[in-house]
mmCIF file of C-alpha atoms in Angstrom:
data_model
loop_
_atom_site.group_PDB
_atom_site.id
_atom_site.type_symbol
_atom_site.label_atom_id
_atom_site.label_comp_id
_atom_site.label_asym_id
_atom_site.label_seq_id
_atom_site.Cartn_x
_atom_site.Cartn_y
_atom_site.Cartn_z
ATOM 1 C CA MET Y 54 -27.488 -2.261 4.242
ATOM 2 C CA ALA Y 55 -24.967 -3.019 6.979
ATOM 3 C CA GLU Y 56 -26.231 -2.981 10.540
ATOM 4 C CA PHE Y 57 -24.709 -0.361 12.779
ATOM 5 C CA THR Y 58 -22.053 -1.884 15.001
ATOM 6 C CA MET Y 59 -19.366 -0.680 17.331
ATOM 7 C CA GLU Y 60 -17.263 -3.793 16.767
ATOM 8 C CA LEU Y 61 -14.746 -3.881 13.937
ATOM 9 C CA SER Y 62 -14.516 -7.058 11.871
ATOM 10 C CA ASP Y 63 -11.328 -9.105 11.897
ATOM 11 C CA GLU Y 64 -10.392 -7.681 8.490
ATOM 12 C CA GLN Y 65 -10.955 -4.134 9.676
ATOM 13 C CA LYS Y 66 -8.843 -4.791 12.747
ATOM 14 C CA GLU Y 67 -6.014 -6.057 10.542
ATOM 15 C CA VAL Y 68 -6.141 -2.883 8.453
ATOM 16 C CA ARG Y 69 -6.298 -0.740 11.587
ATOM 17 C CA ASP Y 70 -3.275 -2.468 13.119
ATOM 18 C CA TRP Y 71 -1.357 -2.190 9.840
ATOM 19 C CA LEU Y 72 -2.054 1.543 9.640
ATOM 20 C CA HIS Y 73 -1.190 1.993 13.289
ATOM 21 C CA GLY Y 74 2.137 0.268 12.736
ATOM 22 C CA PHE Y 75 2.951 2.560 9.810
ATOM 23 C CA ALA Y 76 1.950 5.614 11.843
ATOM 24 C CA ALA Y 77 4.072 4.487 14.807
ATOM 25 C CA ASP Y 78 7.136 3.337 12.874
ATOM 26 C CA VAL Y 79 7.266 5.781 9.941
ATOM 27 C CA ILE Y 80 5.089 8.852 10.518
ATOM 28 C CA ARG Y 81 5.631 9.608 14.186
ATOM 29 C CA PRO Y 82 9.480 9.442 14.177
ATOM 30 C CA ALA Y 83 9.509 11.956 11.294
ATOM 31 C CA ALA Y 84 6.876 14.314 12.692
ATOM 32 C CA ALA Y 85 9.039 16.831 14.557
ATOM 33 C CA GLU Y 86 11.546 17.173 11.699
ATOM 34 C CA TRP Y 87 8.980 17.950 9.012
ATOM 35 C CA ASP Y 88 7.021 20.237 11.322
ATOM 36 C CA GLU Y 89 10.191 22.297 11.782
ATOM 37 C CA ARG Y 90 11.067 22.213 8.085
ATOM 38 C CA GLU Y 91 7.528 23.195 7.032
ATOM 39 C CA GLU Y 92 7.969 21.209 3.838
ATOM 40 C CA THR Y 93 6.146 18.393 2.101
ATOM 41 C CA PRO Y 94 7.508 15.102 3.519
ATOM 42 C CA TRP Y 95 8.196 13.437 0.190
ATOM 43 C CA PRO Y 96 10.173 10.509 1.677
ATOM 44 C CA VAL Y 97 7.265 9.594 3.968
ATOM 45 C CA ILE Y 98 4.755 9.835 1.129
ATOM 46 C CA GLN Y 99 7.004 7.571 -0.901
ATOM 47 C CA GLU Y 100 7.114 5.029 1.926
ATOM 48 C CA ALA Y 101 3.318 5.182 2.112
ATOM 49 C CA ALA Y 102 3.180 4.531 -1.641
ATOM 50 C CA LYS Y 103 5.531 1.555 -1.346
ATOM 51 C CA VAL Y 104 3.325 -0.216 1.186
ATOM 52 C CA GLY Y 105 0.085 0.683 -0.603
ATOM 53 C CA ILE Y 106 -1.331 3.369 1.693
ATOM 54 C CA TYR Y 107 -0.749 6.230 -0.725
ATOM 55 C CA SER Y 108 -2.931 4.904 -3.531
ATOM 56 C CA LEU Y 109 -6.415 5.230 -4.914
ATOM 57 C CA ASP Y 110 -7.023 1.498 -4.452
ATOM 58 C CA PHE Y 111 -6.504 1.726 -0.709
ATOM 59 C CA TYR Y 112 -8.845 4.672 -0.222
ATOM 60 C CA ALA Y 113 -11.449 3.172 -2.545
ATOM 61 C CA GLN Y 114 -11.479 -0.010 -0.461
ATOM 62 C CA GLN Y 115 -12.021 1.997 2.708
ATOM 63 C CA TYR Y 116 -14.600 4.301 1.134
ATOM 64 C CA PHE Y 117 -16.759 1.441 -0.115
ATOM 65 C CA ASP Y 118 -16.665 -0.431 3.203
ATOM 66 C CA SER Y 119 -20.364 -1.148 3.726
ATOM 67 C CA THR Y 120 -20.140 -0.356 7.443
ATOM 68 C CA GLY Y 121 -18.898 3.152 6.696
ATOM 69 C CA LEU Y 122 -16.059 2.726 9.185
ATOM 70 C CA GLY Y 123 -13.179 2.214 6.748
ATOM 71 C CA ILE Y 124 -12.393 5.892 6.158
ATOM 72 C CA PRO Y 125 -12.810 7.130 9.767
ATOM 73 C CA MET Y 126 -10.718 4.221 11.036
ATOM 74 C CA ALA Y 127 -7.937 5.014 8.534
ATOM 75 C CA MET Y 128 -8.037 8.745 9.252
ATOM 76 C CA GLU Y 129 -7.873 8.223 13.009
ATOM 77 C CA GLU Y 130 -4.793 5.990 12.825
ATOM 78 C CA LEU Y 131 -2.848 8.137 10.345
ATOM 79 C CA PHE Y 132 -3.582 11.372 12.202
ATOM 80 C CA TRP Y 133 -2.698 9.655 15.462
ATOM 81 C CA GLY Y 134 0.779 9.480 13.948
ATOM 82 C CA ASP Y 135 0.964 13.167 12.999
ATOM 83 C CA ALA Y 136 -1.608 15.543 11.533
ATOM 84 C CA GLY Y 137 0.717 17.426 9.186
ATOM 85 C CA ILE Y 138 2.282 14.356 7.604
ATOM 86 C CA ALA Y 139 -1.043 12.530 7.494
ATOM 87 C CA LEU Y 140 -2.640 15.438 5.650
ATOM 88 C CA SER Y 141 0.201 15.315 3.126
ATOM 89 C CA ILE Y 142 -0.597 11.636 2.600
ATOM 90 C CA VAL Y 143 -4.374 11.988 2.303
ATOM 91 C CA GLY Y 144 -4.544 15.449 0.705
ATOM 92 C CA THR Y 145 -4.461 14.089 -2.842
ATOM 93 C CA GLY Y 146 -7.625 12.188 -1.993
ATOM 94 C CA LEU Y 147 -9.595 15.457 -1.988
ATOM 95 C CA ALA Y 148 -8.846 15.968 -5.671
ATOM 96 C CA ALA Y 149 -9.303 12.283 -6.482
ATOM 97 C CA VAL Y 150 -12.749 12.239 -4.876
ATOM 98 C CA GLY Y 151 -13.670 15.318 -6.917
ATOM 99 C CA VAL Y 152 -12.836 13.445 -10.109
ATOM 100 C CA LEU Y 153 -14.518 10.226 -8.966
ATOM 101 C CA ALA Y 154 -17.692 12.071 -8.022
ATOM 102 C CA ASN Y 155 -18.012 14.162 -11.168
ATOM 103 C CA GLY Y 156 -15.779 12.749 -13.887
ATOM 104 C CA THR Y 157 -16.430 10.365 -16.744
ATOM 105 C CA GLU Y 158 -14.844 6.922 -16.818
ATOM 106 C CA GLU Y 159 -12.289 8.208 -19.298
ATOM 107 C CA GLN Y 160 -11.411 11.174 -17.067
ATOM 108 C CA ILE Y 161 -11.094 8.942 -14.025
ATOM 109 C CA GLY Y 162 -8.821 6.551 -15.866
ATOM 110 C CA THR Y 163 -6.711 9.342 -17.336
ATOM 111 C CA TRP Y 164 -6.192 11.702 -14.422
ATOM 112 C CA ILE Y 165 -6.297 9.801 -11.150
ATOM 113 C CA PRO Y 166 -3.183 7.715 -11.921
ATOM 114 C CA GLN Y 167 -1.368 10.985 -12.666
ATOM 115 C CA MET Y 168 -2.404 12.327 -9.264
ATOM 116 C CA TYR Y 169 -0.613 9.562 -7.371
ATOM 117 C CA GLY Y 170 2.249 8.527 -9.632
ATOM 118 C CA ASP Y 171 3.950 5.410 -8.334
ATOM 119 C CA ALA Y 172 6.273 4.332 -5.538
ATOM 120 C CA ASN Y 173 9.332 5.391 -7.545
ATOM 121 C CA ASP Y 174 7.934 8.739 -8.659
ATOM 122 C CA VAL Y 175 5.164 9.929 -6.335
ATOM 123 C CA LYS Y 176 2.912 12.777 -7.404
ATOM 124 C CA VAL Y 177 0.346 14.821 -5.534
ATOM 125 C CA ALA Y 178 -2.853 16.568 -6.551
ATOM 126 C CA ALA Y 179 -4.643 19.664 -5.302
ATOM 127 C CA PHE Y 180 -8.329 20.454 -4.905
ATOM 128 C CA CYS Y 181 -8.858 24.197 -5.302
ATOM 129 C CA SER Y 182 -12.167 25.528 -4.042
ATOM 130 C CA SER Y 183 -11.722 28.196 -1.337
ATOM 131 C CA GLU Y 184 -11.011 31.802 -2.300
ATOM 132 C CA PRO Y 185 -9.922 34.911 -0.378
ATOM 133 C CA ASP Y 186 -13.570 36.069 -0.231
ATOM 134 C CA ALA Y 187 -15.294 32.690 -0.460
ATOM 135 C CA GLY Y 188 -14.581 30.261 2.352
ATOM 136 C CA SER Y 189 -17.718 29.196 4.197
ATOM 137 C CA ASP Y 190 -19.748 31.320 1.767
ATOM 138 C CA VAL Y 191 -19.189 29.238 -1.373
ATOM 139 C CA ALA Y 192 -21.823 31.231 -3.256
ATOM 140 C CA SER Y 193 -19.391 34.189 -3.242
ATOM 141 C CA MET Y 194 -16.879 32.362 -5.432
ATOM 142 C CA ARG Y 195 -15.385 34.623 -8.113
ATOM 143 C CA THR Y 196 -13.103 32.366 -10.144
ATOM 144 C CA ARG Y 197 -14.726 32.203 -13.567
ATOM 145 C CA ALA Y 198 -14.663 29.629 -16.320
ATOM 146 C CA VAL Y 199 -15.724 30.873 -19.756
ATOM 147 C CA TYR Y 200 -16.230 28.521 -22.685
ATOM 148 C CA ASP Y 201 -14.440 29.350 -25.942
ATOM 149 C CA GLU Y 202 -16.630 27.435 -28.365
ATOM 150 C CA ALA Y 203 -14.427 28.101 -31.388
ATOM 151 C CA LYS Y 204 -11.472 26.335 -29.780
ATOM 152 C CA ASP Y 205 -13.427 23.976 -27.500
ATOM 153 C CA GLU Y 206 -11.495 25.343 -24.526
ATOM 154 C CA TRP Y 207 -12.392 26.679 -21.103
ATOM 155 C CA VAL Y 208 -10.646 29.825 -19.879
ATOM 156 C CA LEU Y 209 -10.172 29.964 -16.094
ATOM 157 C CA SER Y 210 -9.321 33.166 -14.226
ATOM 158 C CA GLY Y 211 -9.165 33.846 -10.510
ATOM 159 C CA THR Y 212 -7.293 33.103 -7.296
ATOM 160 C CA LYS Y 213 -7.750 30.098 -5.047
ATOM 161 C CA THR Y 214 -6.485 29.959 -1.496
ATOM 162 C CA TRP Y 215 -5.891 27.423 1.292
ATOM 163 C CA ALA Y 216 -5.177 24.782 -1.337
ATOM 164 C CA THR Y 217 -3.471 21.684 0.053
ATOM 165 C CA ASN Y 218 -0.627 20.911 -2.390
ATOM 166 C CA GLY Y 219 -1.523 24.063 -4.307
ATOM 167 C CA GLY Y 220 1.115 24.973 -6.877
ATOM 168 C CA ILE Y 221 3.267 21.875 -6.287
ATOM 169 C CA ALA Y 222 0.644 19.426 -7.521
ATOM 170 C CA ASN Y 223 0.939 17.480 -10.719
ATOM 171 C CA VAL Y 224 -2.801 17.838 -11.294
ATOM 172 C CA HIS Y 225 -5.073 20.604 -10.002
ATOM 173 C CA VAL Y 226 -8.848 20.241 -9.740
ATOM 174 C CA VAL Y 227 -10.368 23.723 -9.810
ATOM 175 C CA VAL Y 228 -13.935 24.697 -8.949
ATOM 176 C CA ALA Y 229 -15.079 27.728 -10.932
ATOM 177 C CA VAL Y 230 -18.266 29.686 -11.666
ATOM 178 C CA VAL Y 231 -19.885 29.022 -15.023
ATOM 179 C CA ASP Y 232 -23.250 30.655 -14.239
ATOM 180 C CA PRO Y 233 -23.080 33.304 -11.479
ATOM 181 C CA ASP Y 234 -26.886 33.580 -11.278
ATOM 182 C CA LEU Y 235 -27.189 30.069 -9.833
ATOM 183 C CA GLY Y 236 -24.984 30.479 -6.782
ATOM 184 C CA SER Y 237 -23.260 27.229 -5.782
ATOM 185 C CA LYS Y 238 -25.283 25.327 -8.405
ATOM 186 C CA GLY Y 239 -23.602 27.408 -11.088
ATOM 187 C CA HIS Y 240 -20.210 25.910 -10.297
ATOM 188 C CA ALA Y 241 -18.283 23.304 -12.260
ATOM 189 C CA SER Y 242 -15.010 21.461 -11.718
ATOM 190 C CA PHE Y 243 -12.090 21.402 -14.117
ATOM 191 C CA ILE Y 244 -8.860 19.478 -14.462
ATOM 192 C CA VAL Y 245 -5.788 21.639 -14.989
ATOM 193 C CA PRO Y 246 -3.122 19.327 -16.443
ATOM 194 C CA PRO Y 247 0.532 19.557 -15.409
ATOM 195 C CA GLY Y 248 2.508 22.349 -17.056
ATOM 196 C CA THR Y 249 -0.541 24.326 -18.187
ATOM 197 C CA PRO Y 250 0.458 27.979 -18.876
ATOM 198 C CA GLY Y 251 -1.131 30.582 -16.626
ATOM 199 C CA LEU Y 252 -1.335 28.488 -13.445
ATOM 200 C CA SER Y 253 1.137 29.493 -10.755
ATOM 201 C CA GLN Y 254 1.631 29.212 -7.042
ATOM 202 C CA GLY Y 255 0.871 32.327 -5.098
ATOM 203 C CA GLN Y 256 1.637 32.814 -1.427
ATOM 204 C CA LYS Y 257 2.722 29.733 0.497
ATOM 205 C CA PHE Y 258 1.272 30.013 3.972
ATOM 206 C CA LYS Y 259 3.425 29.685 7.068
ATOM 207 C CA LYS Y 260 0.932 28.064 9.373
ATOM 208 C CA HIS Y 261 0.373 27.673 13.105
ATOM 209 C CA GLY Y 262 -0.025 23.913 12.749
ATOM 210 C CA ILE Y 263 -0.104 21.044 10.203
ATOM 211 C CA ARG Y 264 3.130 22.570 8.973
ATOM 212 C CA ALA Y 265 4.294 19.452 7.107
ATOM 213 C CA SER Y 266 1.334 19.931 4.763
ATOM 214 C CA HIS Y 267 1.876 22.399 1.918
ATOM 215 C CA THR Y 268 -0.832 25.068 1.789
ATOM 216 C CA ALA Y 269 -0.750 27.856 -0.778
ATOM 217 C CA GLU Y 270 -2.641 30.149 -3.103
ATOM 218 C CA VAL Y 271 -3.146 29.095 -6.709
ATOM 219 C CA VAL Y 272 -3.335 31.875 -9.295
ATOM 220 C CA LEU Y 273 -5.176 31.239 -12.553
ATOM 221 C CA ASP Y 274 -4.346 33.828 -15.211
ATOM 222 C CA ASN Y 275 -6.388 33.052 -18.335
ATOM 223 C CA VAL Y 276 -5.632 29.364 -17.957
ATOM 224 C CA ARG Y 277 -6.837 27.483 -21.020
ATOM 225 C CA VAL Y 278 -7.800 23.832 -20.697
ATOM 226 C CA PRO Y 279 -9.337 21.565 -23.344
ATOM 227 C CA GLY Y 280 -13.076 20.983 -23.269
ATOM 228 C CA SER Y 281 -12.338 17.429 -22.216
ATOM 229 C CA CYS Y 282 -11.042 18.781 -18.877
ATOM 230 C CA LEU Y 283 -14.535 19.802 -17.741
ATOM 231 C CA LEU Y 284 -15.422 17.059 -15.278
ATOM 232 C CA GLY Y 285 -18.457 15.181 -16.513
ATOM 233 C CA GLY Y 286 -18.448 16.876 -19.924
ATOM 234 C CA LYS Y 287 -20.349 19.821 -21.348
ATOM 235 C CA GLU Y 288 -23.516 17.947 -22.236
ATOM 236 C CA LYS Y 289 -23.929 16.863 -18.629
ATOM 237 C CA LEU Y 290 -23.122 20.369 -17.395
ATOM 238 C CA ASP Y 291 -25.675 22.007 -19.698
ATOM 239 C CA ALA Y 292 -28.357 19.580 -18.548
ATOM 240 C CA ARG Y 293 -27.499 20.155 -14.874
ATOM 241 C CA LEU Y 294 -27.574 23.938 -15.276
ATOM 242 C CA ALA Y 295 -30.949 23.738 -17.016
ATOM 243 C CA ARG Y 296 -32.378 21.686 -14.149
ATOM 244 C CA ALA Y 297 -30.896 24.076 -11.589
ATOM 245 C CA ARG Y 298 -32.439 27.085 -13.328
ATOM 246 C CA GLU Y 299 -35.827 25.395 -13.343
ATOM 247 C CA LYS Y 300 -35.545 24.407 -9.673
ATOM 248 C CA ALA Y 301 -34.390 27.912 -8.763
ATOM 249 C CA ARG Y 302 -37.542 29.309 -10.350
ATOM 250 C CA LYS Y 303 -39.745 26.866 -8.464
ATOM 251 C CA GLY Y 304 -37.976 26.913 -5.117
ATOM 252 C CA GLY Y 305 -34.357 27.938 -4.737
ATOM 253 C CA GLU Y 306 -33.973 26.617 -1.201
ATOM 254 C CA ARG Y 307 -34.171 23.034 -2.410
ATOM 255 C CA VAL Y 308 -31.180 23.703 -4.633
ATOM 256 C CA LYS Y 309 -29.159 25.087 -1.754
ATOM 257 C CA ASN Y 310 -30.041 22.215 0.573
ATOM 258 C CA ALA Y 311 -28.994 19.633 -1.996
ATOM 259 C CA ALA Y 312 -25.576 21.251 -2.183
ATOM 260 C CA MET Y 313 -25.285 21.343 1.594
ATOM 261 C CA ALA Y 314 -25.941 17.601 1.791
ATOM 262 C CA THR Y 315 -22.682 16.975 -0.060
ATOM 263 C CA PHE Y 316 -20.689 18.889 2.548
ATOM 264 C CA GLU Y 317 -22.504 17.114 5.364
ATOM 265 C CA ALA Y 318 -21.435 13.690 4.100
ATOM 266 C CA SER Y 319 -17.706 14.578 4.079
ATOM 267 C CA ARG Y 320 -17.458 16.058 7.550
ATOM 268 C CA PRO Y 321 -17.192 12.829 9.587
ATOM 269 C CA ALA Y 322 -13.789 12.150 7.979
ATOM 270 C CA VAL Y 323 -12.481 15.422 9.410
ATOM 271 C CA GLY Y 324 -13.972 14.447 12.750
ATOM 272 C CA ALA Y 325 -11.999 11.201 12.594
ATOM 273 C CA MET Y 326 -8.791 13.156 11.982
ATOM 274 C CA ALA Y 327 -9.513 15.185 15.102
ATOM 275 C CA VAL Y 328 -10.181 12.028 17.108
ATOM 276 C CA GLY Y 329 -6.775 10.676 16.067
ATOM 277 C CA THR Y 330 -4.947 13.797 17.227
ATOM 278 C CA ALA Y 331 -6.898 13.937 20.483
ATOM 279 C CA ARG Y 332 -6.200 10.269 21.195
ATOM 280 C CA ALA Y 333 -2.488 10.751 20.580
ATOM 281 C CA ALA Y 334 -2.307 13.642 23.044
ATOM 282 C CA TYR Y 335 -4.333 11.755 25.641
ATOM 283 C CA GLU Y 336 -2.017 8.745 25.447
ATOM 284 C CA VAL Y 337 1.058 10.935 25.957
ATOM 285 C CA ALA Y 338 -0.569 12.627 28.929
ATOM 286 C CA LEU Y 339 -1.693 9.328 30.459
ATOM 287 C CA GLU Y 340 1.780 7.790 30.233
ATOM 288 C CA TYR Y 341 3.359 10.945 31.631
ATOM 289 C CA ALA Y 342 0.920 11.061 34.550
ATOM 290 C CA GLN Y 343 1.661 7.420 35.371
ATOM 291 C CA THR Y 344 5.444 7.884 35.419
ATOM 292 C CA ARG Y 345 5.951 11.474 36.577
ATOM 293 C CA GLU Y 346 6.334 11.637 40.356
ATOM 294 C CA GLN Y 347 5.817 14.660 42.578
ATOM 295 C CA PHE Y 348 5.683 14.614 46.376
ATOM 296 C CA GLY Y 349 6.609 10.940 46.346
ATOM 297 C CA ARG Y 350 3.838 9.571 44.115
ATOM 298 C CA PRO Y 351 2.764 9.539 40.458
ATOM 299 C CA ILE Y 352 0.784 12.643 39.572
ATOM 300 C CA ILE Y 353 -2.106 10.479 38.342
ATOM 301 C CA ASP Y 354 -2.784 9.760 42.006
ATOM 302 C CA ASN Y 355 -3.851 13.384 42.327
ATOM 303 C CA GLN Y 356 -7.560 13.764 41.742
ATOM 304 C CA GLY Y 357 -7.097 16.969 39.732
ATOM 305 C CA VAL Y 358 -5.009 15.111 37.143
ATOM 306 C CA ALA Y 359 -6.978 11.856 37.224
ATOM 307 C CA PHE Y 360 -10.302 13.614 36.634
ATOM 308 C CA GLN Y 361 -8.848 15.514 33.671
ATOM 309 C CA LEU Y 362 -7.745 12.233 32.109
ATOM 310 C CA ALA Y 363 -11.176 10.722 32.758
ATOM 311 C CA ASP Y 364 -12.859 13.637 30.992
ATOM 312 C CA MET Y 365 -10.385 13.466 28.109
ATOM 313 C CA ARG Y 366 -11.002 9.784 27.467
ATOM 314 C CA THR Y 367 -14.774 10.188 27.769
ATOM 315 C CA SER Y 368 -14.828 13.020 25.239
ATOM 316 C CA ILE Y 369 -12.625 11.110 22.781
ATOM 317 C CA ASP Y 370 -14.833 8.033 22.908
ATOM 318 C CA ALA Y 371 -17.964 10.143 22.519
ATOM 319 C CA ALA Y 372 -16.456 11.940 19.533
ATOM 320 C CA ARG Y 373 -15.533 8.645 17.866
ATOM 321 C CA LEU Y 374 -19.072 7.317 18.309
ATOM 322 C CA LEU Y 375 -20.562 10.441 16.706
ATOM 323 C CA VAL Y 376 -18.139 10.065 13.802
ATOM 324 C CA TRP Y 377 -18.934 6.382 13.371
ATOM 325 C CA ARG Y 378 -22.683 7.006 13.486
ATOM 326 C CA ALA Y 379 -22.497 9.712 10.823
ATOM 327 C CA SER Y 380 -20.176 7.605 8.666
ATOM 328 C CA TRP Y 381 -22.528 4.627 8.843
ATOM 329 C CA MET Y 382 -25.492 6.846 7.979
ATOM 330 C CA ALA Y 383 -23.675 8.357 4.999
ATOM 331 C CA ILE Y 384 -22.618 5.057 3.403
ATOM 332 C CA ASN Y 385 -26.098 3.601 3.916
ATOM 333 C CA GLY Y 386 -27.950 6.590 2.511
ATOM 334 C CA LYS Y 387 -29.561 7.628 5.781
ATOM 335 C CA PRO Y 388 -30.608 11.303 5.701
ATOM 336 C CA PHE Y 389 -28.903 13.622 8.166
ATOM 337 C CA THR Y 390 -32.172 14.910 9.584
ATOM 338 C CA ALA Y 391 -30.387 16.430 12.593
ATOM 339 C CA ALA Y 392 -27.191 17.411 10.726
ATOM 340 C CA GLU Y 393 -25.404 14.395 12.189
ATOM 341 C CA GLY Y 394 -22.403 15.002 9.905
ATOM 342 C CA SER Y 395 -21.915 18.486 11.285
ATOM 343 C CA MET Y 396 -22.496 17.208 14.820
ATOM 344 C CA SER Y 397 -19.654 14.720 14.497
ATOM 345 C CA LYS Y 398 -17.245 17.241 13.044
ATOM 346 C CA LEU Y 399 -18.156 19.938 15.588
ATOM 347 C CA PHE Y 400 -17.806 17.752 18.669
ATOM 348 C CA ALA Y 401 -14.659 15.953 17.511
ATOM 349 C CA SER Y 402 -12.841 19.125 16.492
ATOM 350 C CA GLU Y 403 -13.675 20.943 19.707
ATOM 351 C CA THR Y 404 -12.659 17.824 21.650
ATOM 352 C CA ALA Y 405 -9.249 17.803 19.924
ATOM 353 C CA LYS Y 406 -8.572 21.416 20.888
ATOM 354 C CA LYS Y 407 -9.610 20.847 24.487
ATOM 355 C CA VAL Y 408 -7.858 17.499 24.978
ATOM 356 C CA THR Y 409 -4.557 18.697 23.524
ATOM 357 C CA ALA Y 410 -4.677 21.762 25.773
ATOM 358 C CA GLN Y 411 -5.342 19.546 28.792
ATOM 359 C CA ALA Y 412 -2.405 17.334 27.790
ATOM 360 C CA ILE Y 413 -0.102 20.350 27.860
ATOM 361 C CA GLN Y 414 -1.425 21.253 31.299
ATOM 362 C CA ILE Y 415 -0.796 17.754 32.644
ATOM 363 C CA LEU Y 416 2.782 17.816 31.341
ATOM 364 C CA GLY Y 417 3.277 21.283 32.794
ATOM 365 C CA GLY Y 418 6.387 23.091 31.591
ATOM 366 C CA ASN Y 419 7.460 20.032 29.618
ATOM 367 C CA GLY Y 420 4.229 20.141 27.653
ATOM 368 C CA TYR Y 421 4.954 23.687 26.568
ATOM 369 C CA THR Y 422 8.247 22.708 24.939
ATOM 370 C CA ARG Y 423 8.926 21.033 21.613
ATOM 371 C CA GLU Y 424 10.722 18.244 23.421
ATOM 372 C CA TYR Y 425 7.295 16.672 23.894
ATOM 373 C CA PRO Y 426 4.784 16.192 21.056
ATOM 374 C CA VAL Y 427 1.694 17.587 22.766
ATOM 375 C CA GLU Y 428 2.767 21.139 21.944
ATOM 376 C CA ARG Y 429 2.700 20.256 18.229
ATOM 377 C CA MET Y 430 -0.548 18.325 18.603
ATOM 378 C CA HIS Y 431 -2.203 21.346 20.179
ATOM 379 C CA ARG Y 432 -1.088 23.572 17.316
ATOM 380 C CA ASP Y 433 -2.304 21.003 14.803
ATOM 381 C CA SER Y 434 -5.690 20.620 16.480
ATOM 382 C CA ALA Y 435 -6.707 24.224 15.802
ATOM 383 C CA ILE Y 436 -7.289 23.507 12.116
ATOM 384 C CA TYR Y 437 -10.114 21.063 12.773
ATOM 385 C CA THR Y 438 -12.369 23.854 14.027
ATOM 386 C CA ILE Y 439 -11.658 25.848 10.855
ATOM 387 C CA PHE Y 440 -11.448 23.774 7.684
ATOM 388 C CA GLU Y 441 -14.383 21.891 6.129
ATOM 389 C CA GLY Y 442 -16.596 24.476 7.793
ATOM 390 C CA THR Y 443 -15.772 26.336 11.014
ATOM 391 C CA SER Y 444 -17.332 25.329 14.315
ATOM 392 C CA GLU Y 445 -19.592 28.349 13.992
ATOM 393 C CA ILE Y 446 -20.808 27.125 10.609
ATOM 394 C CA GLN Y 447 -21.421 23.639 12.044
ATOM 395 C CA ARG Y 448 -23.546 25.115 14.818
ATOM 396 C CA LEU Y 449 -25.464 27.180 12.270
ATOM 397 C CA VAL Y 450 -26.121 24.112 10.119
ATOM 398 C CA ILE Y 451 -27.242 22.061 13.116
ATOM 399 C CA ALA Y 452 -29.484 24.804 14.496
ATOM 400 C CA ARG Y 453 -31.172 25.556 11.180
ATOM 401 C CA THR Y 454 -31.666 21.849 10.483
ATOM 402 C CA LEU Y 455 -33.309 21.274 13.844
ATOM 403 C CA ALA Y 456 -35.542 24.298 13.297
ATOM 404 C CA GLY Y 457 -36.519 23.095 9.825
ATOM 405 C CA MET Y 458 -35.054 26.220 8.272
ATOM 406 C CA PRO Y 459 -33.193 26.399 4.927
ATOM 407 C CA ILE Y 460 -29.412 26.217 5.078
ATOM 408 C CA ARG Y 461 -27.698 28.991 3.141
#
């Protein structure tokens, strides 16, 4: 087990500086254009693939960093460049992690390469979980998967929403209900291969922020996939469902808490994204305050501006430390006895919203225009308090954990 440290190793610093250079030289110059176009930035993804950032190997190396800091460090630097483009680059990772966590070796070897493609022909993947009536309340999921034993096929029907890369992906990973009596434990994940009949893109959302990231509905109309597309296989699923039914009879809350632990472990990565956006806005505001003169002196000489910057930097550093602590705990198997994962995501996401708003205020009228990036950063920051569990859900998780109450 790695000791907790706030000092990056030389190797980690090299990776951080490499990512920062890519974010500064490739992502940031393209940010305004793709935000306006509201389209997937394929050329930037291709550049990321060429240098090795858009690849499973890169994310695997960061994920298995024994300090736990690889992923949050990478997320912070990429999202410092631009949240929308960065989400387009890392969005495939959501589906890839779903396959890595649940799939067989054969499924991993077959499907993950198809999710990324290569530098000459990049692909993307989509993870489809949320539904119009099942966002935070995953137990309300309605998309069904029914097994056709005669044909050894699963038939998927339903509508997914808020799917990053939904409809444009080469490979879709779809979470569906196989046993509605078990709530979230009655879910299973399926691969929908490219070109499968019955899968279509529904509404593409025109969003407030992260507009370079494609977000859409995915409609599943009697989509048939081979039995081999059930992640983990049917034997494993049947055994898991049997255990879940037995646990539900003995004490259903333990089943629900086990599911919640999975969400807890993923939330620090979102917190790191928020830290990156907040840091970017703070740096713009700091430089502006140092160079903008009013009444014969830089505006940073005014206490009202200087104190805002002091608070911004303090909040950013505090958010990063919460993210790093939770990330270290997760990789080292430390239980989140105080919902530390939710704490990191809650504080970092709220910090991003506040810091980007303060940056606009420091820039004044300039900050309100699209000539300066803080306007876009503020729009982007709103998503952090919504996806991967809203701030209200984070507070609920934290409060119930502290009180020793079951999390539903």
